[in-house]
Amino acid sequence: MLKNSRLLLVAIVFSLVVCAIGVIIYTTSSSRTKSAQIVFGADFGNNDGCDTHSNAGCDIFLADIELDGTVSSIRQLTDQDGAEVFPVFSADNEFVYANIWSNSKQADIEWINTDNGSSGTLQAGARGLAPLPNGKSAVFAPLVANSPLRMADFSSPTTLTNARAITPPGNYNEPHASVLGDIIFYQLFGEGKGSNTAQAQIYQTSTNKIIEVTPSDGTAHCFWGFNGTATYCNNVELFQGIQRSSFIDSVISKTGGSIRHPKPATVSAVDADYAICKTTSIAYGAFCDEDHLIVTLGCGTETASGIEMMMSKIALLDLTQKPPRIMPLGKNLATAFGGPGGSSYTASCRIK
């Protein structure tokens, strides 16, 4: 009887240990769901759109999200008359930098304090700030015609000094910094946009060299993979979606198409607003981690002059699935904030 009692006690203890381990395993597994903070442009007030072509009233918002597309919190940082787009976090995440367009030809780079929403001009007559991960300097593109890309130093989070050229003169656009400190951008030749002469290039900070990612074949709107060892760009003439190239040991290796534009029916299944779209497209990406990518998801409708972009919302893609699972992040953000508008455009993301 005593022996049986001891065996029973051992069994009970073993069961409790197994249950405890099970709880630990379950908790660990659940904790793998990552939280992220994003900064993005949106027009939740009147839904006039957010792109710089129409110069509508896109403001800057900050939100906490889960990587299943749910929204934990959302806060409007700015309320400006111009279009505020392409926001990016500072290295310490205490500031955001964004383009603010007063009209189709005039833009400045503004600083925004993420704590209190105060803002000001960081660099007049420029666009596309790319802060380096060391927090000491940043790259931007002057609006003056035939200007080089410039690198400048932060004397404070709201002041740049010692601006110097890092490229020959040209028409440069959308510089983005990788976690390794390299800068990807595109240069326009010939007649500019629509002439299929854009070229993706990299400024490698360790060598001060310019590396060609593509020929001048129309490739543009580039961004970095999460680890800084791959580039992603659009070129509608070559691939209907986003193309990927690896960048390892200073060598570009083209791997071709990566993420296709989703079909309108696929998008409208998760956001009914896209049911009116003749075409849907993705661009302007920002990785949260290796498997989750935020993109601007455009909607094109047919007009007398052809297909015209009439709406965009940011979306979260789960790249572990083929094709990627689309989570309607822009829709969820608009619902969380409230108001009649739903337009959102360009984002940056960081894991919390």
Short mmCIF file of C-alpha atoms in Angstrom, two decimals:
data_model
loop_
_atom_site.label_atom_id
_atom_site.label_comp_id
_atom_site.label_asym_id
_atom_site.label_seq_id
_atom_site.Cartn_x
_atom_site.Cartn_y
_atom_site.Cartn_z
CA MET A 1 0.00 0.00 0.00
CA LEU A 2 2.83 2.38 0.89
CA LYS A 3 4.60 1.52 -2.36
CA ASN A 4 1.46 2.22 -4.37
CA SER A 5 1.02 5.56 -2.57
CA ARG A 6 4.57 6.52 -3.43
CA LEU A 7 4.01 5.58 -7.07
CA LEU A 8 0.84 7.63 -7.10
CA LEU A 9 2.68 10.59 -5.60
CA VAL A 10 5.45 10.31 -8.22
CA ALA A 11 2.84 10.17 -10.98
CA ILE A 12 1.08 13.24 -9.65
CA VAL A 13 4.35 15.16 -9.38
CA PHE A 14 5.35 14.09 -12.89
CA SER A 15 1.98 15.20 -14.25
CA LEU A 16 2.32 18.56 -12.57
CA VAL A 17 5.80 19.01 -14.05
CA VAL A 18 4.56 18.08 -17.50
CA CYS A 19 1.67 20.50 -17.17
CA ALA A 20 4.02 23.23 -15.98
CA ILE A 21 6.34 22.57 -18.91
CA GLY A 22 3.34 22.64 -21.20
CA VAL A 23 2.33 26.03 -19.86
CA ILE A 24 5.87 27.29 -20.31
CA ILE A 25 6.02 26.01 -23.86
CA TYR A 26 2.64 27.49 -24.66
CA THR A 27 3.56 30.83 -23.16
CA THR A 28 6.86 30.89 -25.06
CA SER A 29 5.08 30.05 -28.29
CA SER A 30 2.50 32.76 -27.71
CA SER A 31 5.20 35.31 -26.99
CA ARG A 32 6.53 34.80 -30.49
CA THR A 33 3.74 37.00 -31.81
CA LYS A 34 5.66 40.20 -32.32
CA SER A 35 4.53 43.73 -31.68
CA ALA A 36 5.71 46.58 -33.86
CA GLN A 37 5.50 50.33 -34.01
CA ILE A 38 4.85 51.99 -37.34
CA VAL A 39 4.87 55.56 -38.59
CA PHE A 40 2.90 56.33 -41.74
CA GLY A 41 1.16 58.98 -43.81
CA ALA A 42 -2.64 59.01 -43.87
CA ASP A 43 -5.66 61.14 -44.63
CA PHE A 44 -8.27 59.96 -42.16
CA GLY A 45 -10.01 63.34 -42.12
CA ASN A 46 -11.50 63.77 -45.60
CA ASN A 47 -10.11 60.92 -47.75
CA ASP A 48 -8.65 63.19 -50.42
CA GLY A 49 -5.70 60.86 -50.86
CA CYS A 50 -2.09 60.93 -49.78
CA ASP A 51 0.23 60.86 -52.76
CA THR A 52 2.34 63.88 -53.69
CA HIS A 53 0.91 64.00 -57.22
CA SER A 54 -2.32 65.50 -55.91
CA ASN A 55 -0.69 67.17 -52.89
CA ALA A 56 -3.61 66.17 -50.72
CA GLY A 57 -3.69 66.49 -46.95
CA CYS A 58 -1.77 63.46 -45.76
CA ASP A 59 -0.61 63.76 -42.11
CA ILE A 60 1.79 61.63 -40.06
CA PHE A 61 0.48 59.00 -37.63
CA LEU A 62 2.12 56.67 -35.11
CA ALA A 63 0.62 53.30 -34.25
CA ASP A 64 1.36 50.12 -32.31
CA ILE A 65 0.37 46.95 -34.15
CA GLU A 66 0.65 43.19 -33.94
CA LEU A 67 2.06 41.32 -36.90
CA ASP A 68 -1.33 39.81 -37.61
CA GLY A 69 -2.52 43.27 -38.69
CA THR A 70 -4.41 44.22 -35.53
CA VAL A 71 -3.99 47.73 -34.13
CA SER A 72 -3.22 48.29 -30.45
CA SER A 73 -3.07 52.08 -30.45
CA ILE A 74 -2.92 54.95 -32.93
CA ARG A 75 -2.03 58.62 -32.56
CA GLN A 76 -1.94 61.51 -35.02
CA LEU A 77 1.38 63.36 -34.81
CA THR A 78 0.84 66.23 -37.28
CA ASP A 79 -1.92 68.25 -38.87
CA GLN A 80 -0.45 70.20 -41.80
CA ASP A 81 -1.91 71.67 -44.99
CA GLY A 82 0.63 69.98 -47.26
CA ALA A 83 1.15 66.30 -48.04
CA GLU A 84 3.39 64.58 -45.48
CA VAL A 85 4.80 61.30 -46.74
CA PHE A 86 7.74 58.87 -46.57
CA PRO A 87 8.19 59.06 -42.79
CA VAL A 88 11.17 57.30 -41.20
CA PHE A 89 12.28 56.78 -37.60
CA SER A 90 15.42 58.32 -36.18
CA ALA A 91 18.08 55.89 -34.95
CA ASP A 92 16.86 56.27 -31.34
CA ASN A 93 13.16 56.23 -32.38
CA GLU A 94 12.52 59.51 -30.55
CA PHE A 95 12.00 61.49 -33.76
CA VAL A 96 10.41 60.96 -37.15
CA TYR A 97 11.54 62.61 -40.37
CA ALA A 98 9.20 63.06 -43.33
CA ASN A 99 8.75 64.90 -46.61
CA ILE A 100 6.26 67.75 -46.45
CA TRP A 101 5.06 69.04 -49.83
CA SER A 102 3.49 72.50 -50.02
CA ASN A 103 2.85 72.07 -53.76
CA SER A 104 3.87 69.67 -56.53
CA LYS A 105 7.29 71.30 -56.89
CA GLN A 106 8.20 72.38 -53.37
CA ALA A 107 9.10 70.09 -50.48
CA ASP A 108 11.05 70.27 -47.24
CA ILE A 109 12.19 67.59 -44.83
CA GLU A 110 10.59 68.02 -41.42
CA TRP A 111 11.42 66.65 -37.99
CA ILE A 112 8.66 65.44 -35.68
CA ASN A 113 9.03 64.64 -31.98
CA THR A 114 7.22 61.34 -31.36
CA ASP A 115 6.58 62.22 -27.71
CA ASN A 116 4.80 65.57 -28.02
CA GLY A 117 4.22 65.97 -31.77
CA SER A 118 6.24 69.19 -32.07
CA SER A 119 7.77 69.67 -35.51
CA GLY A 120 9.95 71.92 -37.62
CA THR A 121 12.07 72.10 -40.75
CA LEU A 122 15.19 69.94 -40.80
CA GLN A 123 16.24 70.65 -44.40
CA ALA A 124 14.54 73.10 -46.75
CA GLY A 125 14.15 72.30 -50.45
CA ALA A 126 14.85 68.60 -50.08
CA ARG A 127 13.16 65.23 -49.79
CA GLY A 128 13.85 61.65 -48.81
CA LEU A 129 15.82 61.70 -45.57
CA ALA A 130 17.67 58.43 -44.89
CA PRO A 131 19.10 58.42 -41.34
CA LEU A 132 22.09 56.10 -40.96
CA PRO A 133 21.80 53.48 -38.20
CA ASN A 134 24.69 55.03 -36.25
CA GLY A 135 22.48 58.06 -35.57
CA LYS A 136 25.23 60.46 -36.56
CA SER A 137 24.40 61.34 -40.16
CA ALA A 138 21.77 61.10 -42.89
CA VAL A 139 21.43 61.26 -46.68
CA PHE A 140 18.90 63.40 -48.54
CA ALA A 141 18.06 64.50 -52.09
CA PRO A 142 18.00 68.26 -52.81
CA LEU A 143 15.13 69.49 -54.99
CA VAL A 144 17.41 71.76 -57.01
CA ALA A 145 17.79 70.39 -60.54
CA ASN A 146 20.89 68.34 -61.32
CA SER A 147 22.05 68.09 -57.71
CA PRO A 148 24.03 65.27 -56.10
CA LEU A 149 22.75 63.22 -53.20
CA ARG A 150 24.11 64.75 -50.01
CA MET A 151 25.17 63.36 -46.67
CA ALA A 152 24.99 65.61 -43.60
CA ASP A 153 25.73 65.24 -39.90
CA PHE A 154 23.27 65.59 -37.03
CA SER A 155 24.46 68.30 -34.65
CA SER A 156 21.12 67.67 -32.89
CA PRO A 157 18.03 65.63 -33.80
CA THR A 158 16.58 68.78 -35.38
CA THR A 159 19.68 70.22 -37.09
CA LEU A 160 21.91 69.04 -39.94
CA THR A 161 25.40 70.38 -40.62
CA ASN A 162 28.35 69.68 -42.91
CA ALA A 163 26.33 68.64 -45.97
CA ARG A 164 28.53 67.17 -48.70
CA ALA A 165 27.98 65.45 -52.06
CA ILE A 166 28.21 61.65 -52.23
CA THR A 167 27.23 61.24 -55.91
CA PRO A 168 27.84 63.13 -59.14
CA PRO A 169 25.14 65.70 -60.06
CA GLY A 170 21.90 64.15 -61.28
CA ASN A 171 18.22 63.54 -60.61
CA TYR A 172 18.13 61.31 -57.52
CA ASN A 173 15.11 60.02 -55.64
CA GLU A 174 14.00 58.09 -52.55
CA PRO A 175 17.22 57.28 -50.67
CA HIS A 176 16.80 54.57 -48.02
CA ALA A 177 19.38 53.32 -45.52
CA SER A 178 19.89 49.66 -44.65
CA VAL A 179 20.65 48.36 -41.16
CA LEU A 180 24.25 48.04 -42.42
CA GLY A 181 24.38 51.72 -43.33
CA ASP A 182 24.27 51.45 -47.14
CA ILE A 183 21.97 53.71 -49.17
CA ILE A 184 19.76 52.56 -52.02
CA PHE A 185 18.12 55.10 -54.36
CA TYR A 186 17.17 55.52 -57.99
CA GLN A 187 18.44 57.99 -60.56
CA LEU A 188 16.33 59.34 -63.40
CA PHE A 189 17.88 59.88 -66.82
CA GLY A 190 16.38 61.09 -70.09
CA GLU A 191 12.90 62.48 -69.78
CA GLY A 192 12.38 61.37 -66.19
CA LYS A 193 9.39 59.46 -64.87
CA GLY A 194 7.63 57.28 -67.39
CA SER A 195 10.57 57.25 -69.83
CA ASN A 196 11.89 53.86 -68.63
CA THR A 197 15.31 55.32 -67.86
CA ALA A 198 15.34 55.08 -64.04
CA GLN A 199 18.23 53.12 -62.55
CA ALA A 200 18.58 51.59 -59.09
CA GLN A 201 21.93 52.28 -57.40
CA ILE A 202 23.62 51.81 -54.03
CA TYR A 203 25.97 54.14 -52.21
CA GLN A 204 28.18 51.89 -50.11
CA THR A 205 29.24 53.86 -47.06
CA SER A 206 32.21 51.64 -46.18
CA THR A 207 33.90 52.27 -49.56
CA ASN A 208 32.19 55.50 -50.76
CA LYS A 209 31.47 53.69 -54.02
CA ILE A 210 28.36 53.77 -56.23
CA ILE A 211 27.19 50.28 -57.22
CA GLU A 212 24.66 49.78 -60.02
CA VAL A 213 21.83 47.48 -59.06
CA THR A 214 20.16 47.57 -62.49
CA PRO A 215 20.69 49.14 -65.92
CA SER A 216 18.80 52.38 -66.63
CA ASP A 217 15.74 50.34 -67.55
CA GLY A 218 12.99 51.98 -65.50
CA THR A 219 13.71 50.38 -62.12
CA ALA A 220 12.63 52.60 -59.20
CA HIS A 221 10.96 52.78 -55.77
CA CYS A 222 13.61 50.68 -54.04
CA PHE A 223 13.96 49.59 -50.41
CA TRP A 224 16.08 47.20 -48.36
CA GLY A 225 15.43 43.72 -47.07
CA PHE A 226 15.35 43.34 -43.31
CA ASN A 227 19.01 42.33 -42.93
CA GLY A 228 20.41 44.76 -45.50
CA THR A 229 21.58 41.99 -47.82
CA ALA A 230 18.84 42.26 -50.46
CA THR A 231 17.23 45.07 -52.44
CA TYR A 232 13.62 45.30 -53.60
CA CYS A 233 12.46 47.52 -56.48
CA ASN A 234 9.58 48.06 -58.92
CA ASN A 235 9.85 47.85 -62.69
CA VAL A 236 6.51 47.28 -64.41
CA GLU A 237 8.19 46.65 -67.76
CA LEU A 238 10.06 43.62 -66.39
CA PHE A 239 7.85 42.24 -63.61
CA GLN A 240 4.35 42.97 -62.37
CA GLY A 241 5.29 43.42 -58.77
CA ILE A 242 8.47 43.86 -56.71
CA GLN A 243 11.80 42.40 -57.83
CA ARG A 244 14.52 41.21 -55.46
CA SER A 245 18.31 41.25 -55.84
CA SER A 246 20.83 39.99 -53.29
CA PHE A 247 23.63 42.30 -52.15
CA ILE A 248 26.42 40.38 -50.40
CA ASP A 249 30.13 41.22 -50.23
CA SER A 250 29.58 44.28 -52.44
CA VAL A 251 28.17 42.11 -55.24
CA ILE A 252 24.69 42.43 -56.73
CA SER A 253 23.13 39.15 -57.81
CA LYS A 254 19.84 39.50 -59.67
CA THR A 255 17.24 36.92 -58.65
CA GLY A 256 14.26 38.27 -60.57
CA GLY A 257 10.63 38.56 -59.52
CA SER A 258 9.77 38.22 -55.87
CA ILE A 259 6.33 39.56 -54.89
CA ARG A 260 3.61 39.89 -57.52
CA HIS A 261 0.95 42.56 -57.58
CA PRO A 262 -2.16 40.97 -56.04
CA LYS A 263 -5.33 40.65 -58.05
CA PRO A 264 -8.16 43.08 -57.24
CA ALA A 265 -10.40 40.18 -56.18
CA THR A 266 -7.77 39.00 -53.69
CA VAL A 267 -7.52 42.46 -52.11
CA SER A 268 -11.26 43.15 -52.11
CA ALA A 269 -11.75 39.90 -50.20
CA VAL A 270 -10.06 41.54 -47.19
CA ASP A 271 -11.03 45.17 -47.88
CA ALA A 272 -14.27 45.79 -49.78
CA ASP A 273 -13.15 49.28 -50.84
CA TYR A 274 -10.92 47.63 -53.46
CA ALA A 275 -13.89 46.07 -55.27
CA ILE A 276 -13.97 49.10 -57.60
CA CYS A 277 -10.34 48.65 -58.68
CA LYS A 278 -9.39 47.68 -62.21
CA THR A 279 -5.81 47.08 -61.07
CA THR A 280 -4.03 46.78 -57.73
CA SER A 281 -0.31 47.31 -57.18
CA ILE A 282 2.27 47.26 -54.39
CA ALA A 283 5.26 49.56 -53.84
CA TYR A 284 7.16 51.56 -51.19
CA GLY A 285 7.98 48.65 -48.90
CA ALA A 286 9.29 48.57 -45.33
CA PHE A 287 10.17 45.35 -43.49
CA CYS A 288 9.15 44.87 -39.86
CA ASP A 289 11.08 41.59 -39.56
CA GLU A 290 12.30 38.92 -41.96
CA ASP A 291 8.79 37.73 -42.79
CA HIS A 292 6.52 40.76 -42.54
CA LEU A 293 6.52 43.60 -45.03
CA ILE A 294 4.42 46.78 -45.10
CA VAL A 295 3.61 48.08 -48.59
CA THR A 296 1.46 50.81 -50.10
CA LEU A 297 -1.36 49.03 -51.91
CA GLY A 298 -2.65 51.12 -54.79
CA CYS A 299 -5.99 50.97 -56.56
CA GLY A 300 -6.26 51.91 -60.23
CA THR A 301 -9.54 52.68 -61.94
CA GLU A 302 -10.28 53.04 -65.64
CA THR A 303 -10.85 56.55 -66.96
CA ALA A 304 -11.10 58.11 -70.41
CA SER A 305 -7.35 58.72 -70.35
CA GLY A 306 -6.46 55.23 -69.10
CA ILE A 307 -5.81 53.64 -65.72
CA GLU A 308 -5.43 56.22 -62.96
CA MET A 309 -4.45 55.63 -59.33
CA MET A 310 -7.34 56.80 -57.19
CA MET A 311 -6.77 55.27 -53.75
CA SER A 312 -4.08 53.70 -51.62
CA LYS A 313 -3.88 52.05 -48.23
CA ILE A 314 -0.93 50.45 -46.53
CA ALA A 315 -1.07 46.68 -46.15
CA LEU A 316 0.89 44.10 -44.17
CA LEU A 317 2.18 41.07 -46.06
CA ASP A 318 3.04 37.74 -44.41
CA LEU A 319 5.81 36.40 -46.64
CA THR A 320 5.87 32.96 -45.01
CA GLN A 321 2.87 32.13 -47.18
CA LYS A 322 2.90 31.73 -50.98
CA PRO A 323 1.43 33.94 -52.29
CA PRO A 324 1.85 36.31 -49.35
CA ARG A 325 -1.11 36.68 -47.04
CA ILE A 326 -2.49 40.23 -47.25
CA MET A 327 -3.62 41.84 -44.00
CA PRO A 328 -5.65 45.06 -44.48
CA LEU A 329 -3.57 47.20 -42.14
CA GLY A 330 -4.72 50.49 -43.67
CA LYS A 331 -8.36 49.52 -43.19
CA ASN A 332 -7.69 48.48 -39.58
CA LEU A 333 -5.84 51.71 -38.83
CA ALA A 334 -8.64 53.84 -40.27
CA THR A 335 -11.20 51.93 -38.21
CA ALA A 336 -9.13 52.32 -35.05
CA PHE A 337 -8.72 56.07 -35.59
CA GLY A 338 -12.24 56.81 -36.84
CA GLY A 339 -13.34 59.50 -39.26
CA PRO A 340 -14.61 59.29 -42.84
CA GLY A 341 -11.24 58.83 -44.57
CA GLY A 342 -9.31 55.68 -45.32
CA SER A 343 -6.32 56.74 -47.41
CA SER A 344 -2.81 55.81 -46.23
CA TYR A 345 0.52 55.96 -48.02
CA THR A 346 4.12 54.96 -47.17
CA ALA A 347 5.28 53.64 -43.80
CA SER A 348 8.27 52.65 -41.70
CA CYS A 349 8.24 49.83 -39.17
CA ARG A 350 10.27 48.74 -36.15
CA ILE A 351 9.87 45.75 -33.83
CA LYS A 352 9.16 46.85 -30.27
#
